PDB file of C-alpha atoms in Angstrom:
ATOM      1  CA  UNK A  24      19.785 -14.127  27.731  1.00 94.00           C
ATOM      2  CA  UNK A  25      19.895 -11.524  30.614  1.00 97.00           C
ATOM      3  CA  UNK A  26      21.455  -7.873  29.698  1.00 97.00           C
ATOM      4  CA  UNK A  27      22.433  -6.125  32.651  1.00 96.00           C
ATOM      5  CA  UNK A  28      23.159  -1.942  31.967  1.00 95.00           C
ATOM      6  CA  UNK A  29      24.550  -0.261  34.756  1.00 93.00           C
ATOM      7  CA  UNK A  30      27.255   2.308  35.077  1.00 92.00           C
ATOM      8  CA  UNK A  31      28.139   0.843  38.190  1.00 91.00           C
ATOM      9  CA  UNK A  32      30.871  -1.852  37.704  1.00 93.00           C
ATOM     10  CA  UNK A  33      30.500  -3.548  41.386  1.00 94.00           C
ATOM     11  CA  UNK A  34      26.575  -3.750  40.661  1.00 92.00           C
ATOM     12  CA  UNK A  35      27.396  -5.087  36.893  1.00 94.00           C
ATOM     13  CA  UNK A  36      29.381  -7.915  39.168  1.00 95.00           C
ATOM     14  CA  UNK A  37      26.937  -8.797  41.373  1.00 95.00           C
ATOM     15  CA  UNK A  38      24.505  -9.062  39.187  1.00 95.00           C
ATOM     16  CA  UNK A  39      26.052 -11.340  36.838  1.00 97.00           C
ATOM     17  CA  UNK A  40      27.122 -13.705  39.763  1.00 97.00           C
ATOM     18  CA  UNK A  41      23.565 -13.790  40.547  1.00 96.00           C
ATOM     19  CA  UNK A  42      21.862 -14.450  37.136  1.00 96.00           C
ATOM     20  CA  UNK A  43      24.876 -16.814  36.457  1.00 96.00           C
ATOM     21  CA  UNK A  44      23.969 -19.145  39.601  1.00 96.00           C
ATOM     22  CA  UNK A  45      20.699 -19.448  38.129  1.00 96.00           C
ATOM     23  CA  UNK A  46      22.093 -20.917  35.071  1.00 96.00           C
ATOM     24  CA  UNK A  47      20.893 -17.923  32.634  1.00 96.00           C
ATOM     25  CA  UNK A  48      23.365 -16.624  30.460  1.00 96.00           C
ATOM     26  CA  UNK A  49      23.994 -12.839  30.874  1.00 96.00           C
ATOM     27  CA  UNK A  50      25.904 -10.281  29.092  1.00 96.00           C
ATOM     28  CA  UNK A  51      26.994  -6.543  31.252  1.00 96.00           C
ATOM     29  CA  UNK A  52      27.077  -3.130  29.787  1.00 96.00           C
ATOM     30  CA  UNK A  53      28.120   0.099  31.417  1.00 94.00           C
ATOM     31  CA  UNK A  54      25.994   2.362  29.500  1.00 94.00           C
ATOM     32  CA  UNK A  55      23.003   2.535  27.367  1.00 93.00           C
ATOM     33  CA  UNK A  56      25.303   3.658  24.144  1.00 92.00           C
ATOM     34  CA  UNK A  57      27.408   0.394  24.311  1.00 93.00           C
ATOM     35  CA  UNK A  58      24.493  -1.523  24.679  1.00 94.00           C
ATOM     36  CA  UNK A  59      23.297   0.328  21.804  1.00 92.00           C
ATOM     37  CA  UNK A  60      26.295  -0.985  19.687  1.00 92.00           C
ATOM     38  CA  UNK A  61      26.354  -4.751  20.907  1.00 91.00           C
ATOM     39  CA  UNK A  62      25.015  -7.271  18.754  1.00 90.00           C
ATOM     40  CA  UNK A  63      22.754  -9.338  20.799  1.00 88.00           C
ATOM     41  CA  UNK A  64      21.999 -13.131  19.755  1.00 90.00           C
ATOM     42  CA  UNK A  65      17.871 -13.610  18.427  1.00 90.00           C
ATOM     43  CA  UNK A  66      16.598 -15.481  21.625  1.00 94.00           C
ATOM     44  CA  UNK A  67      14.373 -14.914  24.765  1.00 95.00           C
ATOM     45  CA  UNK A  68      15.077 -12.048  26.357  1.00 96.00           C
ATOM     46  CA  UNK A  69      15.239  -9.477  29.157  1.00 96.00           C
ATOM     47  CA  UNK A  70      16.986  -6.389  30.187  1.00 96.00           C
ATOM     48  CA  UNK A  71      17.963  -5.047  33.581  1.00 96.00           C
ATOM     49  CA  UNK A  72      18.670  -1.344  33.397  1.00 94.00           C
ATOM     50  CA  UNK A  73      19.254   1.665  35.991  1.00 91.00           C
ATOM     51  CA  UNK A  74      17.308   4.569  35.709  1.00 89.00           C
ATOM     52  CA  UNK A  75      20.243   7.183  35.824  1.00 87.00           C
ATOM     53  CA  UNK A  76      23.472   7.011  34.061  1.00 87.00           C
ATOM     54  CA  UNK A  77      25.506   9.329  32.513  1.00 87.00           C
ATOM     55  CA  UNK A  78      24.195   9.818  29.041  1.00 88.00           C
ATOM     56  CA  UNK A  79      21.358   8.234  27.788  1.00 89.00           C
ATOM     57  CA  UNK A  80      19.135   7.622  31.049  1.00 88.00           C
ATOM     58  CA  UNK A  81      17.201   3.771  31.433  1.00 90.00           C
ATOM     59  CA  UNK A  82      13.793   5.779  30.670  1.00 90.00           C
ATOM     60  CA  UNK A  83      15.254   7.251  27.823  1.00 92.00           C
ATOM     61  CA  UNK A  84      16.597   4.035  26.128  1.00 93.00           C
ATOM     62  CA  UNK A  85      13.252   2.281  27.104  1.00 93.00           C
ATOM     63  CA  UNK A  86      11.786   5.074  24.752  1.00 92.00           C
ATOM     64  CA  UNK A  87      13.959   5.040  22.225  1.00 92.00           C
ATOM     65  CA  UNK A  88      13.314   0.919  22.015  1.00 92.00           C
ATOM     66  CA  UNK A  89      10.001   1.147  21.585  1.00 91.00           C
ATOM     67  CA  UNK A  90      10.071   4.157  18.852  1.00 91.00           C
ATOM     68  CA  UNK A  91      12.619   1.594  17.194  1.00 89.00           C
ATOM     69  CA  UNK A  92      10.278  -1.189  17.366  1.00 88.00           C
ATOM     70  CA  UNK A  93      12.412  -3.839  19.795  1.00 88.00           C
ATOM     71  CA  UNK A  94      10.798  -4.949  22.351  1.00 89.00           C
ATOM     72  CA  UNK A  95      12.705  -6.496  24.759  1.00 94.00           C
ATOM     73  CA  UNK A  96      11.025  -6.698  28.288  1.00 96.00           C
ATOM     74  CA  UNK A  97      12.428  -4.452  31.180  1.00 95.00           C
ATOM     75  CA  UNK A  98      13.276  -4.786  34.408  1.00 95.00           C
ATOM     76  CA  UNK A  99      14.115  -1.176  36.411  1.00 93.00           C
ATOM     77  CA  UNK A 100      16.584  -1.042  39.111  1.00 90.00           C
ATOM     78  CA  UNK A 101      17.386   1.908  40.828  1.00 87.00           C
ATOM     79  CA  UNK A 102      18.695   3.731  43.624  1.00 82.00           C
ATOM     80  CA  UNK A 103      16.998   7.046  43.249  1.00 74.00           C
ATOM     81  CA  UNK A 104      13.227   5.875  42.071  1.00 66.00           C
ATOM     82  CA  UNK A 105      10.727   7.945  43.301  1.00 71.00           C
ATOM     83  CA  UNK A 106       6.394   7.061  42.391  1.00 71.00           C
ATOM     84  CA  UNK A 107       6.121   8.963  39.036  1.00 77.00           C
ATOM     85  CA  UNK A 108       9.391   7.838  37.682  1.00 77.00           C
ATOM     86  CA  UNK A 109       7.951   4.181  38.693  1.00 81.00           C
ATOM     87  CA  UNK A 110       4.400   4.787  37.288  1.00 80.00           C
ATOM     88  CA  UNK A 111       6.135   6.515  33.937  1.00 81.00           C
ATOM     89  CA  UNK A 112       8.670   3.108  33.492  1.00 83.00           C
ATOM     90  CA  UNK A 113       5.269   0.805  34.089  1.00 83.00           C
ATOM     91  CA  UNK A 114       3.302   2.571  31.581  1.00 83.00           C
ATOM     92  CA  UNK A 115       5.706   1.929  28.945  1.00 80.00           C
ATOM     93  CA  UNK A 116       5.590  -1.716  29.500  1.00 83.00           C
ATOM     94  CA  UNK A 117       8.442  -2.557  31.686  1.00 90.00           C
ATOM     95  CA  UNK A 118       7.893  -5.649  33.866  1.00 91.00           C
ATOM     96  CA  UNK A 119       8.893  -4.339  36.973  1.00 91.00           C
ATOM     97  CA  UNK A 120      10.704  -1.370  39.098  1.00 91.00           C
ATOM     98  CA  UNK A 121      13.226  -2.555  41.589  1.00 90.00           C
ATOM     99  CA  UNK A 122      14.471   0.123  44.415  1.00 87.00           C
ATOM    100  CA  UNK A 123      18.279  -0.757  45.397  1.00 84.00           C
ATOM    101  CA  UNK A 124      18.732  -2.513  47.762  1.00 86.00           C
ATOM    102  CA  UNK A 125      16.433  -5.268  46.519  1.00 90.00           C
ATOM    103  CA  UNK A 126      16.285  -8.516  47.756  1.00 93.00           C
ATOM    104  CA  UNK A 127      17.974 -11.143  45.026  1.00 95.00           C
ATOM    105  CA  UNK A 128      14.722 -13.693  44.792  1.00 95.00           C
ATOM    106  CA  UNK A 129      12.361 -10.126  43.797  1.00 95.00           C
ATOM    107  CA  UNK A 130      14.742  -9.548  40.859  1.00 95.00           C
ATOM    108  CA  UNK A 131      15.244 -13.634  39.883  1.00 96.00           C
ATOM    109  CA  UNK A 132      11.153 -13.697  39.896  1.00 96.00           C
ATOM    110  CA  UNK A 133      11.447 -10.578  37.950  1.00 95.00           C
ATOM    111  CA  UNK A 134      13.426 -12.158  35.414  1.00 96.00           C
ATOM    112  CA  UNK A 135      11.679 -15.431  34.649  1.00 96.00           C
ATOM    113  CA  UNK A 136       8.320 -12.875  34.279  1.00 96.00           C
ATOM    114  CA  UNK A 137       9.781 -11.086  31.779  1.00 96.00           C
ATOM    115  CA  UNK A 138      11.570 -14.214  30.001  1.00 97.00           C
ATOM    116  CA  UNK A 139       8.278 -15.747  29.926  1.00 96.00           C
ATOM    117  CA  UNK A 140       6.449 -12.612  28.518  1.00 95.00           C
ATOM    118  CA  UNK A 141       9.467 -12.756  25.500  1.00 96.00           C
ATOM    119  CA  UNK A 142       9.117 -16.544  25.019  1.00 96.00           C
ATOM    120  CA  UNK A 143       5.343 -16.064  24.661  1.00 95.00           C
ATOM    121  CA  UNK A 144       5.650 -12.601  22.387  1.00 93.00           C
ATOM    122  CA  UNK A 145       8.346 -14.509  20.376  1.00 93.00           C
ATOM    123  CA  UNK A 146       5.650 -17.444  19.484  1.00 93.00           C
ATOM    124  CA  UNK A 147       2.900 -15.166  18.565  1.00 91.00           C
ATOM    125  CA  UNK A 148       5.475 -13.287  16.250  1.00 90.00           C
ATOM    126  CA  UNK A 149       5.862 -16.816  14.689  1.00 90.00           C
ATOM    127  CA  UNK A 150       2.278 -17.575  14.780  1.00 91.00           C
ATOM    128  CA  UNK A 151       1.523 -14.362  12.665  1.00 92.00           C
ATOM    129  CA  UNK A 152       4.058 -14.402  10.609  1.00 91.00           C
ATOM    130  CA  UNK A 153       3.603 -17.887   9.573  1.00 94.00           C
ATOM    131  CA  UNK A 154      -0.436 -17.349   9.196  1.00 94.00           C
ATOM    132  CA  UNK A 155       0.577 -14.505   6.797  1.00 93.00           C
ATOM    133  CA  UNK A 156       2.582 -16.788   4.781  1.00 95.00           C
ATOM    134  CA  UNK A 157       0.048 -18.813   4.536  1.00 95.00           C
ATOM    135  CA  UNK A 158      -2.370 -16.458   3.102  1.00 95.00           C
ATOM    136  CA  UNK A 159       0.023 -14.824   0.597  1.00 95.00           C
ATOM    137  CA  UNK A 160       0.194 -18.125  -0.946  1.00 96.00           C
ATOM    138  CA  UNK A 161      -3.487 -17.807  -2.057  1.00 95.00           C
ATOM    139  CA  UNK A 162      -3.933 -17.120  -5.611  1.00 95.00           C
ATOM    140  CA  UNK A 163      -5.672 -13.699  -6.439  1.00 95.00           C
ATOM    141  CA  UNK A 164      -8.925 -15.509  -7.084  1.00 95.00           C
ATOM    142  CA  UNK A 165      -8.751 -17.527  -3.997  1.00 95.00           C
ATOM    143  CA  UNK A 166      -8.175 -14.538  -1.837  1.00 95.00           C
ATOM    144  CA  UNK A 167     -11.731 -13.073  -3.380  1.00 95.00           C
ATOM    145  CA  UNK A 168     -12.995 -16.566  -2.213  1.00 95.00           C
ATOM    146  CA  UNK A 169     -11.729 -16.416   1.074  1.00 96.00           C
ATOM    147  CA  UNK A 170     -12.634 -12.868   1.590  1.00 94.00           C
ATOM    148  CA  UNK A 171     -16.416 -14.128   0.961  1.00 95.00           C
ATOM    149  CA  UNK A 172     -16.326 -17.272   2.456  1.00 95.00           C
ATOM    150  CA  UNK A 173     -15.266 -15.599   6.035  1.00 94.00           C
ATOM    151  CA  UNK A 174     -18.364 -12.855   5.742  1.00 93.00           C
ATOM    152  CA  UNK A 175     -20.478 -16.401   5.306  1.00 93.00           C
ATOM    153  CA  UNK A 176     -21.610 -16.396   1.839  1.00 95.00           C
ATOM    154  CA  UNK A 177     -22.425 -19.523   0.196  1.00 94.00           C
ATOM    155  CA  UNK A 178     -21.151 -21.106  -2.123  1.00 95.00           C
ATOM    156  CA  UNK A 179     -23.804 -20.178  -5.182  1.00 94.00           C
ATOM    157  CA  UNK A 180     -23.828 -16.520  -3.428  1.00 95.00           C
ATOM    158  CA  UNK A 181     -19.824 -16.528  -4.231  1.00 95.00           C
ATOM    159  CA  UNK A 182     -20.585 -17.847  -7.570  1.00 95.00           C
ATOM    160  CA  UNK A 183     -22.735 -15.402  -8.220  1.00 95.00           C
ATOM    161  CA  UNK A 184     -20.614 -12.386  -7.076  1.00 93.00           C
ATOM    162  CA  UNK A 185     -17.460 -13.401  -9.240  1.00 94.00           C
ATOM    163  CA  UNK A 186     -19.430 -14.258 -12.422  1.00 94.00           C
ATOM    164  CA  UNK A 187     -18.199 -18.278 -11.895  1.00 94.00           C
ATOM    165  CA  UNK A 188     -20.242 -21.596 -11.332  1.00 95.00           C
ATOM    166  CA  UNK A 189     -20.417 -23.271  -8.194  1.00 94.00           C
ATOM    167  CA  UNK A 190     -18.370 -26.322  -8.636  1.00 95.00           C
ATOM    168  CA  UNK A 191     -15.153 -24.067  -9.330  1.00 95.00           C
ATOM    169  CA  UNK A 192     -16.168 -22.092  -6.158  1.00 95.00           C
ATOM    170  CA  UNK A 193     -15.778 -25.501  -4.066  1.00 95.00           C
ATOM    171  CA  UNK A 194     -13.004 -26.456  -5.634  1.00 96.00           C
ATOM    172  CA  UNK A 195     -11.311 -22.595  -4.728  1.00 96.00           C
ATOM    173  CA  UNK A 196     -12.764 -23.282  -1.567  1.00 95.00           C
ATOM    174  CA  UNK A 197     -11.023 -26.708  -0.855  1.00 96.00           C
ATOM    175  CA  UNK A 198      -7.478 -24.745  -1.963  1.00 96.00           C
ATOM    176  CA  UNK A 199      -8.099 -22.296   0.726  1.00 96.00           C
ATOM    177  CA  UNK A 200      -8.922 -24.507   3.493  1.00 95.00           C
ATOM    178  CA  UNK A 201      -5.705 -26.709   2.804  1.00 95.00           C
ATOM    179  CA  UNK A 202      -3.318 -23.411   1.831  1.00 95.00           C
ATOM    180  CA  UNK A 203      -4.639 -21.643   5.365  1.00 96.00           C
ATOM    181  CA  UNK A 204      -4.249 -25.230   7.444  1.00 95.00           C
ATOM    182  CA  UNK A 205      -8.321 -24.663   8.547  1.00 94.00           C
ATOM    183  CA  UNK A 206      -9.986 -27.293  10.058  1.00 93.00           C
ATOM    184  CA  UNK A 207     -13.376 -25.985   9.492  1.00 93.00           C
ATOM    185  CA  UNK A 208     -15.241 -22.409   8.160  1.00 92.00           C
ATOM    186  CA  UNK A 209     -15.190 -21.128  12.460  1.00 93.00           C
ATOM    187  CA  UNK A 210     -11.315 -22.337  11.912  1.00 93.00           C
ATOM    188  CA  UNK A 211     -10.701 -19.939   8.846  1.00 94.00           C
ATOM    189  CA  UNK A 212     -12.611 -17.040  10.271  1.00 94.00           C
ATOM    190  CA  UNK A 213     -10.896 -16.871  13.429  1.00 92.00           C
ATOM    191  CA  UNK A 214      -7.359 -16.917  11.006  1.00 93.00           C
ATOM    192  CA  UNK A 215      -9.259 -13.903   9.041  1.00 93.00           C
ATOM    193  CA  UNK A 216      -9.997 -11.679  12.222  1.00 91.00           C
ATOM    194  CA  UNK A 217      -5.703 -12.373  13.169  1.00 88.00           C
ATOM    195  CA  UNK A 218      -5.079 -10.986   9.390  1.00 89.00           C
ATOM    196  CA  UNK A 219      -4.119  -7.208   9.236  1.00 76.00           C
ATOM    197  CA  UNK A 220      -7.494  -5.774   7.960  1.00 62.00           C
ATOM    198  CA  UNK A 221      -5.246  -4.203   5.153  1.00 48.00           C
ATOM    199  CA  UNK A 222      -3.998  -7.726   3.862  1.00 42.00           C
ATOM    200  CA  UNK A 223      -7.501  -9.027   2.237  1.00 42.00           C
ATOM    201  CA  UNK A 224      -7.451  -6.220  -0.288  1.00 43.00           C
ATOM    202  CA  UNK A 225      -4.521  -8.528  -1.514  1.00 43.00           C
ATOM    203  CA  UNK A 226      -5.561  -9.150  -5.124  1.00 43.00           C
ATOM    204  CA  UNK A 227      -8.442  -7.124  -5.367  1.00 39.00           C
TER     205      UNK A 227
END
């Protein structure tokens, strides 16, 4: 899905003809605000906004997206862009800074870099938050297993630590290898170091 905000209705036009002949779906808004208010489907994403419009300028509602935590990749357009205002939009992450006129095959390759950068954000997000799940489902004494197991203590050293014998250490161990999906110990460390560092204190 393409959003297109521009307070200019024949630009709102054009550009949907254009993303529409590429076979993207596309949805127009003539201000930040009402884009604001829309409720946009959960899919890959990109926006195309214009740097000045009445109200809420495009660098404004870039900022206020990212101090709301959405982050949807941007694509500037705009008839009045001058360096700084460029190098300020690129610092904050948008994709790209367009100058009207522009030619139409800039802004398509635009696009499909930013719907790629969402489809690839979008899969990490799911990556995480499924590794998290994952490790939630770890008992409390598994977690203190896991915890030791990634800093490479062996099995007798784990033992040791949490007052247990070694035969109830490998079978802790085997739970955590088959709850966190590792292949191997290098497999379950590298899942550790993706873990927010605040998450292992989980039952401790």
């Amino acid at each position: 899905m393409v959003f297109v905000i521009d307070d200019d209705e024949s630009m709102r036009e054009a550009l949907h003809s254009l993303i529409r002949s590429v076979g993207l779906s596309v949805a127009t808004f003539g201000s930040a605000h009402e884009f604001l208010q829309s409720k946009r489907p959960d899919v890959p994403a990109c926006l195309i906004l214009d740097v000045r419009m009445p109200g809420l300028s495009g660098l404004d509602l870039q900022r206020d997206l990212t101090e709301a935590n959405i982050h949807i990749p941007i694509i500037f357009v705009t008839g009045h862009g001058d360096i700084p205002m460029s190098v300020r939009a690129m610092k904050a992450g948008a994709v790209e800074f367009l100058t009207k006129p522009f030619r139409d095959q800039d802004l398509l390759d635009a696009i499909q870099q930013a719907l790629d950068r969402d489809r690839r954000a979008r899969s990490q997000q799911a990556d995480s938050a499924d590794l998290r799940n994952r490790f939630h489902s770890l008992t409390p004494r598994e977690t203190e297993v896991f915890e030791l197991v990634v800093k490479g203590l062996l099995n007798k050293q784990i033992a040791l630590q949490l007052g247990t014998s070694e035969i109830t250490i490998k079978l802790h161990r085997r739970q955590v290898m088959e709850k966190m999906q590792a292949d191997s110990l290098a497999d379950l460390v590298r899942m550790s170091e993706k873990l927010p560092q605040k998450e292992p204190q989980k039952g401790t």
